[in-house]
Every structure is written in structure tokens, then in C-alpha cells.
Amino acid sequence: MTLEPRPISHAPTTRDGFRRPTTTMFGIGLAVLGVVAFVATAIGPIEDTGLDDEPPAPTGSDAVNVPAPDAAADGDERPRAARPKSIPTPIPILDCRDPRLDLDDDQREALAAVGFSRCAMPFGVLLAADDRMPASYLELAAAVLAEMLDQDQNGVPDDAALVDLLKNRDVAWLAMPTDRRDWERRQLPRLERVLGYDIVIPAWWLDVRPGGPDRRGRAVTVEEIHHFITQFGLSRLHPAVFGVDDWTSVIARETARAKCVFWQHPENDCPGRPAESPGDCSDPNCDVVEFFQQAVVLRAGMKPGWRGIGFPETAATLEPLLSPAFKAVLDDPAYHQLRRPLRFDYPVAPMERTSRRTPTTDLP
């Protein structure tokens, strides 16, 4: 399962110069995975989910965000970060028209007009959901976004400059639609007039279930938010390191180095190994973003939601394949990359509680 890869150079231009893909990449995850039934589990620590009962997928794409198998086999699992001594202020889920949210009037009106009434803005970064999206999925997305930006959970973003970029909703934002046809024909055309490029975490990728997010739901959520942070935050803040507009950055050179050796996106051809799915993910703004997410997640002690063709199944197998320069970037504390499994426990205040609060401007 994967984010809509952003073949930006091949698609119509949207607001602020970003280009919209003509195909939906997450469909590739479905094509590669097939129709796989996942056992529903409540939101919780990822150790609670195992894969022993999952059938292997054609490209090894059965992996989701659980501790990597080599961690158990080789004893090298990265320990989870210790629970914070102080609990940060819960991220509130609010009506998108709530004056506490830093939104322009035309943005509030557009969101309400298309049925996106629930918003969370962890550290000012916009996440909005269709009214039909179950609350537990929105709460999960808010918690994952907040934890990725505040990994020590002290209530302060790890990188204020990164958050300043991601807060610019005229450039990009996170959307959680529920009906593909409604989204593409009615909701998106209205919203893209007042908001920037949408990174979607949609119901048709999440495989929404009555019991709340399961392994698949968590995997999709982690991946899309990681892509959002990479493409619209890191790549702009540190273009020489995380740039995805060409093949010159550290992570782009690493992707090119891995291509057709231990990495092949299922939409791309390799010598003697043609693409397995329709589409084109050969541009860096797609291929690099996808490779980078899988490398970071696996190396941090989790399993990605799907694996590129030939991509290692374990962190122990991946590690010697990566260049020293790439590993140095991931290990540099200045870049705040994931190095341990997510906890999935950042506090979130559900809408039924936050909607009755006295308005205040003091939001996390």
C-alpha cells in the first residue's frame, strides 16, 4: 500500500504550481497485494499485531507497520522510545468552522460546503476528514502526524522550521475523503480553489472497518503522512539532502543506486524485469519518495505497508546495502528521522469533548 505517487511532471497543474497525478498510485498497492483480508485490531502499539497468519503477496507486500522480523530473529530490534515523563496536551478534533483553528474564512466555508466538517491541526498542520470517515481513523491520523513531528512527545515540535513549511496549507494539506467519485467530482474541485496540494488518506485505501483501524489502516496512515512530510517539508527545508525534484539529493542518489538492484517500483521497468502494474513512478518525486519511506520505516524497526520488488524483508538485510552517506543522514539527529517504532499513543481529544470547550487560541 502506498501513497498516490506524485508523478508531478506528467499531470495537470493545480494551485501553487504543484501538479496532480493522472493515476492513483495506491491502486498499485491493491494490484500488487491483491485482495487481502486483514484482521481488525484497535489502535495500539504495533507490537500487538503479528503477521503469522498473513499469506505472502506476489512481491512480498504483506508487511505492515509491525516490528521487523529480523528484530525478533536476530535480537536487533530498536527499542521503543521511553514513555515521556510529561504527557503533551491532547490534539483536539474540532469542527472545521471552529474559530480556534487557524483557517481562512474561505477555507472554512469550502470544507463545510463539501462535507469536511472535522479538522485537526497538530502544531498548525491541517488534517481534515469527510463527515463519513469514522472518528477513530481521524484520531489515528492526528496522533501519527503529531508523533512524527514530536517524537519525544514533549508537546513541542522537534523541528520548528519543518513544521513552519508543513503549516502552509496553501501549499499542501492532508485530506481524508471517503467516496472516490464524490471526492474527485465534487469535493476536490471546490477545495483546490482555496487549499494547496492534497495528500490523501482515503477510506478506499484504509479499508475502513467498523472496529477501527487495523494493521492496514495504520500502515496506510504512516506511509501517507511520511510522504507528506518528505515531499512538502524535508525536501524544501534541506533540498541537497532530501530533495525529490531531481536526482541530485542524498536520498535521490541512494534511490538511483538501489534501482534495479534491490529496489524496483512495481510501475517501473528494470532490465529483464518489466513493470508489474500500469502507471509510471520513474520520476524522482515518485520513486524517491516511495523508496525513502520504505527504507526509513524498515530501518526504524517497523515493516513497511508494502515492499518494492527486490526490497529486503528485514533491516538486517537492508543495512549493508545502504551507502554510508545515506545512513549518516538517517542517523543525524539534526534531521529528526524515525529511528524507533512509532508508539501510536500521542494523546488526541475526540470531537465530542473538544466541541464543548470554551474557545481559546492555545492549541498544540
PDB file of C-alpha atoms in Angstrom, residues 72-300:
ATOM      1  CA  ALA A  72      12.857 -10.949  16.749  1.00  0.00           C
ATOM      2  CA  ALA A  73      15.139 -13.348  14.930  1.00  0.00           C
ATOM      3  CA  ASP A  74      18.418 -11.540  15.435  1.00  0.00           C
ATOM      4  CA  GLY A  75      17.742  -9.609  18.623  1.00  0.00           C
ATOM      5  CA  ASP A  76      18.433  -6.279  16.928  1.00  0.00           C
ATOM      6  CA  GLU A  77      15.051  -4.611  17.309  1.00  0.00           C
ATOM      7  CA  ARG A  78      15.452  -0.954  18.037  1.00  0.00           C
ATOM      8  CA  PRO A  79      13.853  -0.272  21.416  1.00  0.00           C
ATOM      9  CA  ARG A  80      10.858   1.989  21.521  1.00  0.00           C
ATOM     10  CA  ALA A  81      11.400   5.406  22.940  1.00  0.00           C
ATOM     11  CA  ALA A  82      10.643   5.574  26.638  1.00  0.00           C
ATOM     12  CA  ARG A  83       7.258   6.974  27.509  1.00  0.00           C
ATOM     13  CA  PRO A  84       7.526  10.718  28.024  1.00  0.00           C
ATOM     14  CA  LYS A  85       7.657  11.881  31.618  1.00  0.00           C
ATOM     15  CA  SER A  86       5.019  14.500  30.871  1.00  0.00           C
ATOM     16  CA  ILE A  87       2.038  13.941  28.616  1.00  0.00           C
ATOM     17  CA  PRO A  88       1.583  16.602  25.915  1.00  0.00           C
ATOM     18  CA  THR A  89      -1.661  18.493  25.541  1.00  0.00           C
ATOM     19  CA  PRO A  90      -4.075  16.328  23.528  1.00  0.00           C
ATOM     20  CA  ILE A  91      -4.555  17.262  19.884  1.00  0.00           C
ATOM     21  CA  PRO A  92      -8.188  18.418  19.625  1.00  0.00           C
ATOM     22  CA  ILE A  93     -10.547  17.271  16.896  1.00  0.00           C
ATOM     23  CA  LEU A  94     -12.731  20.293  16.139  1.00  0.00           C
ATOM     24  CA  ASP A  95     -15.445  21.437  13.800  1.00  0.00           C
ATOM     25  CA  CYS A  96     -13.556  22.969  10.882  1.00  0.00           C
ATOM     26  CA  ARG A  97     -15.545  26.179  11.406  1.00  0.00           C
ATOM     27  CA  ASP A  98     -14.300  26.493  14.984  1.00  0.00           C
ATOM     28  CA  PRO A  99     -12.603  29.906  15.429  1.00  0.00           C
ATOM     29  CA  ARG A 100      -9.789  28.278  17.387  1.00  0.00           C
ATOM     30  CA  LEU A 101      -8.476  26.775  14.167  1.00  0.00           C
ATOM     31  CA  ASP A 102      -6.119  28.917  12.118  1.00  0.00           C
ATOM     32  CA  LEU A 103      -8.096  28.754   8.882  1.00  0.00           C
ATOM     33  CA  ASP A 104      -9.187  31.453   6.470  1.00  0.00           C
ATOM     34  CA  ASP A 105     -12.904  32.084   6.137  1.00  0.00           C
ATOM     35  CA  ASP A 106     -12.995  30.830   2.551  1.00  0.00           C
ATOM     36  CA  GLN A 107     -11.266  27.620   3.644  1.00  0.00           C
ATOM     37  CA  ARG A 108     -13.768  27.048   6.451  1.00  0.00           C
ATOM     38  CA  GLU A 109     -16.641  27.650   4.052  1.00  0.00           C
ATOM     39  CA  ALA A 110     -15.253  25.323   1.391  1.00  0.00           C
ATOM     40  CA  LEU A 111     -14.606  22.499   3.850  1.00  0.00           C
ATOM     41  CA  ALA A 112     -18.106  22.808   5.294  1.00  0.00           C
ATOM     42  CA  ALA A 113     -19.701  23.032   1.851  1.00  0.00           C
ATOM     43  CA  VAL A 114     -18.278  19.683   0.726  1.00  0.00           C
ATOM     44  CA  GLY A 115     -18.913  17.825   3.984  1.00  0.00           C
ATOM     45  CA  PHE A 116     -15.468  18.079   5.567  1.00  0.00           C
ATOM     46  CA  SER A 117     -16.565  19.272   8.995  1.00  0.00           C
ATOM     47  CA  ARG A 118     -13.884  17.739  11.242  1.00  0.00           C
ATOM     48  CA  CYS A 119     -10.362  19.103  11.457  1.00  0.00           C
ATOM     49  CA  ALA A 120      -7.231  18.505  13.488  1.00  0.00           C
ATOM     50  CA  MET A 121      -4.252  20.820  13.262  1.00  0.00           C
ATOM     51  CA  PRO A 122      -1.316  19.297  15.167  1.00  0.00           C
ATOM     52  CA  PHE A 123       1.161  22.156  15.519  1.00  0.00           C
ATOM     53  CA  GLY A 124      -0.826  24.059  12.883  1.00  0.00           C
ATOM     54  CA  VAL A 125      -0.661  21.400  10.138  1.00  0.00           C
ATOM     55  CA  LEU A 126      -4.078  20.894   8.540  1.00  0.00           C
ATOM     56  CA  LEU A 127      -5.720  17.471   8.554  1.00  0.00           C
ATOM     57  CA  ALA A 128      -9.402  17.397   7.547  1.00  0.00           C
ATOM     58  CA  ALA A 129     -11.823  14.479   7.207  1.00  0.00           C
ATOM     59  CA  ASP A 130     -15.061  13.812   5.392  1.00  0.00           C
ATOM     60  CA  ASP A 131     -18.026  13.628   7.763  1.00  0.00           C
ATOM     61  CA  ARG A 132     -18.416   9.963   6.820  1.00  0.00           C
ATOM     62  CA  MET A 133     -14.897   8.995   7.942  1.00  0.00           C
ATOM     63  CA  PRO A 134     -15.095   7.086  11.256  1.00  0.00           C
ATOM     64  CA  ALA A 135     -13.723   9.149  14.118  1.00  0.00           C
ATOM     65  CA  SER A 136     -11.150   6.512  15.080  1.00  0.00           C
ATOM     66  CA  TYR A 137      -9.381   6.877  11.719  1.00  0.00           C
ATOM     67  CA  LEU A 138      -9.158  10.650  12.007  1.00  0.00           C
ATOM     68  CA  GLU A 139      -7.877  10.310  15.567  1.00  0.00           C
ATOM     69  CA  LEU A 140      -5.235   7.834  14.398  1.00  0.00           C
ATOM     70  CA  ALA A 141      -4.066  10.178  11.642  1.00  0.00           C
ATOM     71  CA  ALA A 142      -3.864  13.109  14.063  1.00  0.00           C
ATOM     72  CA  ALA A 143      -1.862  11.002  16.526  1.00  0.00           C
ATOM     73  CA  VAL A 144       0.559   9.738  13.869  1.00  0.00           C
ATOM     74  CA  LEU A 145       1.126  13.212  12.439  1.00  0.00           C
ATOM     75  CA  ALA A 146       1.726  14.659  15.899  1.00  0.00           C
ATOM     76  CA  GLU A 147       4.101  11.853  16.894  1.00  0.00           C
ATOM     77  CA  MET A 148       6.139  12.135  13.708  1.00  0.00           C
ATOM     78  CA  LEU A 149       6.583  15.855  14.344  1.00  0.00           C
ATOM     79  CA  ASP A 150       7.125  15.498  18.118  1.00  0.00           C
ATOM     80  CA  GLN A 151       8.836  12.151  18.590  1.00  0.00           C
ATOM     81  CA  ASP A 152       9.794  12.763  22.218  1.00  0.00           C
ATOM     82  CA  GLN A 153       6.209  13.826  22.931  1.00  0.00           C
ATOM     83  CA  ASN A 154       7.131  16.887  24.933  1.00  0.00           C
ATOM     84  CA  GLY A 155       4.453  18.993  23.270  1.00  0.00           C
ATOM     85  CA  VAL A 156       6.970  20.909  21.154  1.00  0.00           C
ATOM     86  CA  PRO A 157       7.783  20.048  17.518  1.00  0.00           C
ATOM     87  CA  ASP A 158      11.229  18.538  17.080  1.00  0.00           C
ATOM     88  CA  ASP A 159      11.963  20.820  14.115  1.00  0.00           C
ATOM     89  CA  ALA A 160      10.157  24.152  14.133  1.00  0.00           C
ATOM     90  CA  ALA A 161      11.406  25.070  10.658  1.00  0.00           C
ATOM     91  CA  LEU A 162       9.978  21.851   9.218  1.00  0.00           C
ATOM     92  CA  VAL A 163       6.611  22.477  10.845  1.00  0.00           C
ATOM     93  CA  ASP A 164       6.557  26.046   9.523  1.00  0.00           C
ATOM     94  CA  LEU A 165       6.706  24.638   5.994  1.00  0.00           C
ATOM     95  CA  LEU A 166       4.074  21.969   6.607  1.00  0.00           C
ATOM     96  CA  LYS A 167       1.717  24.528   8.162  1.00  0.00           C
ATOM     97  CA  ASN A 168       1.405  26.315   4.834  1.00  0.00           C
ATOM     98  CA  ARG A 169      -1.929  24.897   3.746  1.00  0.00           C
ATOM     99  CA  ASP A 170      -1.779  26.981   0.569  1.00  0.00           C
ATOM    100  CA  VAL A 171       0.983  24.590  -0.492  1.00  0.00           C
ATOM    101  CA  ALA A 172      -0.239  21.233   0.850  1.00  0.00           C
ATOM    102  CA  TRP A 173      -2.571  19.641   3.393  1.00  0.00           C
ATOM    103  CA  LEU A 174      -3.824  16.215   4.474  1.00  0.00           C
ATOM    104  CA  ALA A 175      -7.296  15.067   3.422  1.00  0.00           C
ATOM    105  CA  MET A 176      -9.352  12.037   4.449  1.00  0.00           C
ATOM    106  CA  PRO A 177     -12.114  11.522   1.855  1.00  0.00           C
ATOM    107  CA  THR A 178     -14.467   8.550   1.897  1.00  0.00           C
ATOM    108  CA  ASP A 179     -16.048   8.298  -1.557  1.00  0.00           C
ATOM    109  CA  ARG A 180     -13.744   8.345  -4.575  1.00  0.00           C
ATOM    110  CA  ARG A 181     -16.331   9.606  -7.061  1.00  0.00           C
ATOM    111  CA  ASP A 182     -17.603  12.316  -4.708  1.00  0.00           C
ATOM    112  CA  TRP A 183     -14.049  13.351  -3.890  1.00  0.00           C
ATOM    113  CA  GLU A 184     -12.888  13.630  -7.471  1.00  0.00           C
ATOM    114  CA  ARG A 185     -16.025  15.168  -8.970  1.00  0.00           C
ATOM    115  CA  ARG A 186     -17.363  17.445  -6.243  1.00  0.00           C
ATOM    116  CA  GLN A 187     -15.191  17.854  -3.172  1.00  0.00           C
ATOM    117  CA  LEU A 188     -11.693  18.248  -4.609  1.00  0.00           C
ATOM    118  CA  PRO A 189     -12.631  20.751  -7.350  1.00  0.00           C
ATOM    119  CA  ARG A 190     -14.114  23.011  -4.671  1.00  0.00           C
ATOM    120  CA  LEU A 191     -11.316  22.561  -2.145  1.00  0.00           C
ATOM    121  CA  GLU A 192      -8.408  23.039  -4.530  1.00  0.00           C
ATOM    122  CA  ARG A 193      -9.604  26.588  -5.166  1.00  0.00           C
ATOM    123  CA  VAL A 194      -8.768  27.574  -1.581  1.00  0.00           C
ATOM    124  CA  LEU A 195      -6.240  24.973  -0.403  1.00  0.00           C
ATOM    125  CA  GLY A 196      -2.976  23.647  -1.777  1.00  0.00           C
ATOM    126  CA  TYR A 197      -1.995  20.185  -2.924  1.00  0.00           C
ATOM    127  CA  ASP A 198      -3.868  17.390  -1.190  1.00  0.00           C
ATOM    128  CA  ILE A 199      -2.124  14.342   0.218  1.00  0.00           C
ATOM    129  CA  VAL A 200      -4.951  11.889   0.752  1.00  0.00           C
ATOM    130  CA  ILE A 201      -5.518   9.191   3.370  1.00  0.00           C
ATOM    131  CA  PRO A 202      -8.795   7.927   1.903  1.00  0.00           C
ATOM    132  CA  ALA A 203     -11.270   5.338   3.053  1.00  0.00           C
ATOM    133  CA  TRP A 204     -10.747   3.273  -0.094  1.00  0.00           C
ATOM    134  CA  TRP A 205      -7.075   2.786   0.819  1.00  0.00           C
ATOM    135  CA  LEU A 206      -7.641   2.426   4.555  1.00  0.00           C
ATOM    136  CA  ASP A 207     -10.126  -0.410   4.063  1.00  0.00           C
ATOM    137  CA  VAL A 208     -12.275   1.177   6.784  1.00  0.00           C
ATOM    138  CA  ARG A 209     -13.718  -1.319   9.246  1.00  0.00           C
ATOM    139  CA  PRO A 210     -16.336  -0.911  11.997  1.00  0.00           C
ATOM    140  CA  GLY A 211     -13.868  -1.939  14.694  1.00  0.00           C
ATOM    141  CA  GLY A 212     -11.448   0.870  13.890  1.00  0.00           C
ATOM    142  CA  PRO A 213      -8.025   0.957  12.237  1.00  0.00           C
ATOM    143  CA  ASP A 214      -6.279  -2.383  11.821  1.00  0.00           C
ATOM    144  CA  ARG A 215      -2.775  -3.117  10.620  1.00  0.00           C
ATOM    145  CA  ARG A 216      -3.610  -1.988   7.116  1.00  0.00           C
ATOM    146  CA  GLY A 217      -5.130   1.260   8.360  1.00  0.00           C
ATOM    147  CA  ARG A 218      -2.071   2.074  10.435  1.00  0.00           C
ATOM    148  CA  ALA A 219       0.279   1.216   7.576  1.00  0.00           C
ATOM    149  CA  VAL A 220      -1.558   3.449   5.111  1.00  0.00           C
ATOM    150  CA  THR A 221      -1.692   6.313   7.591  1.00  0.00           C
ATOM    151  CA  VAL A 222       2.006   6.142   8.417  1.00  0.00           C
ATOM    152  CA  GLU A 223       3.003   5.988   4.783  1.00  0.00           C
ATOM    153  CA  GLU A 224       0.893   8.882   3.555  1.00  0.00           C
ATOM    154  CA  ILE A 225       1.960  11.165   6.389  1.00  0.00           C
ATOM    155  CA  HIS A 226       5.610  10.239   5.857  1.00  0.00           C
ATOM    156  CA  HIS A 227       5.248  11.104   2.164  1.00  0.00           C
ATOM    157  CA  PHE A 228       3.618  14.420   3.078  1.00  0.00           C
ATOM    158  CA  ILE A 229       6.455  15.338   5.432  1.00  0.00           C
ATOM    159  CA  THR A 230       9.108  14.319   2.905  1.00  0.00           C
ATOM    160  CA  GLN A 231       7.666  15.966  -0.178  1.00  0.00           C
ATOM    161  CA  PHE A 232       6.395  19.215   1.298  1.00  0.00           C
ATOM    162  CA  GLY A 233       8.675  19.628   4.307  1.00  0.00           C
ATOM    163  CA  LEU A 234      12.057  17.932   4.239  1.00  0.00           C
ATOM    164  CA  SER A 235      12.602  18.300   0.501  1.00  0.00           C
ATOM    165  CA  ARG A 236      12.090  22.056   0.745  1.00  0.00           C
ATOM    166  CA  LEU A 237      13.961  22.568   4.007  1.00  0.00           C
ATOM    167  CA  HIS A 238      17.019  20.502   3.047  1.00  0.00           C
ATOM    168  CA  PRO A 239      16.932  20.119  -0.760  1.00  0.00           C
ATOM    169  CA  ALA A 240      20.524  18.894  -1.017  1.00  0.00           C
ATOM    170  CA  VAL A 241      19.713  16.044   1.358  1.00  0.00           C
ATOM    171  CA  PHE A 242      16.003  15.265   0.896  1.00  0.00           C
ATOM    172  CA  GLY A 243      15.173  16.896  -2.438  1.00  0.00           C
ATOM    173  CA  VAL A 244      12.800  14.995  -4.729  1.00  0.00           C
ATOM    174  CA  ASP A 245      12.656  17.326  -7.738  1.00  0.00           C
ATOM    175  CA  ASP A 246      15.690  15.750  -9.403  1.00  0.00           C
ATOM    176  CA  TRP A 247      18.277  13.031  -8.793  1.00  0.00           C
ATOM    177  CA  THR A 248      20.931  15.141  -7.061  1.00  0.00           C
ATOM    178  CA  SER A 249      19.982  14.930  -3.355  1.00  0.00           C
ATOM    179  CA  VAL A 250      21.366  12.325  -0.983  1.00  0.00           C
ATOM    180  CA  ILE A 251      18.129  10.336  -0.880  1.00  0.00           C
ATOM    181  CA  ALA A 252      17.631  10.630  -4.649  1.00  0.00           C
ATOM    182  CA  ARG A 253      21.135   9.345  -5.370  1.00  0.00           C
ATOM    183  CA  GLU A 254      20.502   6.456  -2.989  1.00  0.00           C
ATOM    184  CA  THR A 255      17.295   5.584  -4.824  1.00  0.00           C
ATOM    185  CA  ALA A 256      19.105   5.657  -8.164  1.00  0.00           C
ATOM    186  CA  ARG A 257      21.847   3.492  -6.694  1.00  0.00           C
ATOM    187  CA  ALA A 258      19.299   0.943  -5.441  1.00  0.00           C
ATOM    188  CA  LYS A 259      17.179   0.963  -8.590  1.00  0.00           C
ATOM    189  CA  CYS A 260      17.047  -2.432 -10.309  1.00  0.00           C
ATOM    190  CA  VAL A 261      19.499  -3.786  -7.706  1.00  0.00           C
ATOM    191  CA  PHE A 262      17.370  -4.094  -4.580  1.00  0.00           C
ATOM    192  CA  TRP A 263      14.590  -1.664  -5.413  1.00  0.00           C
ATOM    193  CA  GLN A 264      12.032  -1.623  -8.209  1.00  0.00           C
ATOM    194  CA  HIS A 265       8.768   0.232  -8.006  1.00  0.00           C
ATOM    195  CA  PRO A 266       6.057  -2.032  -9.479  1.00  0.00           C
ATOM    196  CA  GLU A 267       5.186   0.637 -12.069  1.00  0.00           C
ATOM    197  CA  ASN A 268       8.759   0.877 -13.347  1.00  0.00           C
ATOM    198  CA  ASP A 269      10.748  -1.341 -15.706  1.00  0.00           C
ATOM    199  CA  CYS A 270      14.130  -2.880 -14.996  1.00  0.00           C
ATOM    200  CA  PRO A 271      16.319  -4.792 -17.460  1.00  0.00           C
ATOM    201  CA  GLY A 272      14.832  -8.256 -17.772  1.00  0.00           C
ATOM    202  CA  ARG A 273      12.119  -7.412 -15.237  1.00  0.00           C
ATOM    203  CA  PRO A 274       9.219  -5.377 -16.642  1.00  0.00           C
ATOM    204  CA  ALA A 275       6.776  -3.408 -14.535  1.00  0.00           C
ATOM    205  CA  GLU A 276       4.104  -5.418 -12.760  1.00  0.00           C
ATOM    206  CA  SER A 277       1.490  -2.666 -12.672  1.00  0.00           C
ATOM    207  CA  PRO A 278       0.314   0.075 -15.036  1.00  0.00           C
ATOM    208  CA  GLY A 279       1.485   3.616 -14.457  1.00  0.00           C
ATOM    209  CA  ASP A 280       4.776   5.447 -14.198  1.00  0.00           C
ATOM    210  CA  CYS A 281       6.701   6.112 -10.994  1.00  0.00           C
ATOM    211  CA  SER A 282      10.040   6.799 -12.649  1.00  0.00           C
ATOM    212  CA  ASP A 283      10.262  10.492 -11.786  1.00  0.00           C
ATOM    213  CA  PRO A 284      12.135  11.331  -8.568  1.00  0.00           C
ATOM    214  CA  ASN A 285       9.079  12.943  -6.964  1.00  0.00           C
ATOM    215  CA  CYS A 286       7.513   9.488  -7.007  1.00  0.00           C
ATOM    216  CA  ASP A 287      10.301   6.908  -6.972  1.00  0.00           C
ATOM    217  CA  VAL A 288      12.471   8.638  -4.381  1.00  0.00           C
ATOM    218  CA  VAL A 289       9.552   9.331  -2.029  1.00  0.00           C
ATOM    219  CA  GLU A 290       8.483   5.676  -2.150  1.00  0.00           C
ATOM    220  CA  PHE A 291      11.959   4.211  -1.669  1.00  0.00           C
ATOM    221  CA  PHE A 292      12.793   6.622   1.133  1.00  0.00           C
ATOM    222  CA  GLN A 293       9.690   5.764   3.145  1.00  0.00           C
ATOM    223  CA  GLN A 294      10.305   2.037   2.940  1.00  0.00           C
ATOM    224  CA  ALA A 295      13.959   2.397   3.921  1.00  0.00           C
ATOM    225  CA  VAL A 296      13.193   4.647   6.897  1.00  0.00           C
ATOM    226  CA  VAL A 297      10.326   2.528   8.225  1.00  0.00           C
ATOM    227  CA  LEU A 298      12.152  -0.793   7.925  1.00  0.00           C
ATOM    228  CA  ARG A 299      15.372   0.573   9.372  1.00  0.00           C
ATOM    229  CA  ALA A 300      13.454   2.110  12.295  1.00  0.00           C
TER     230      ALA A 300
END
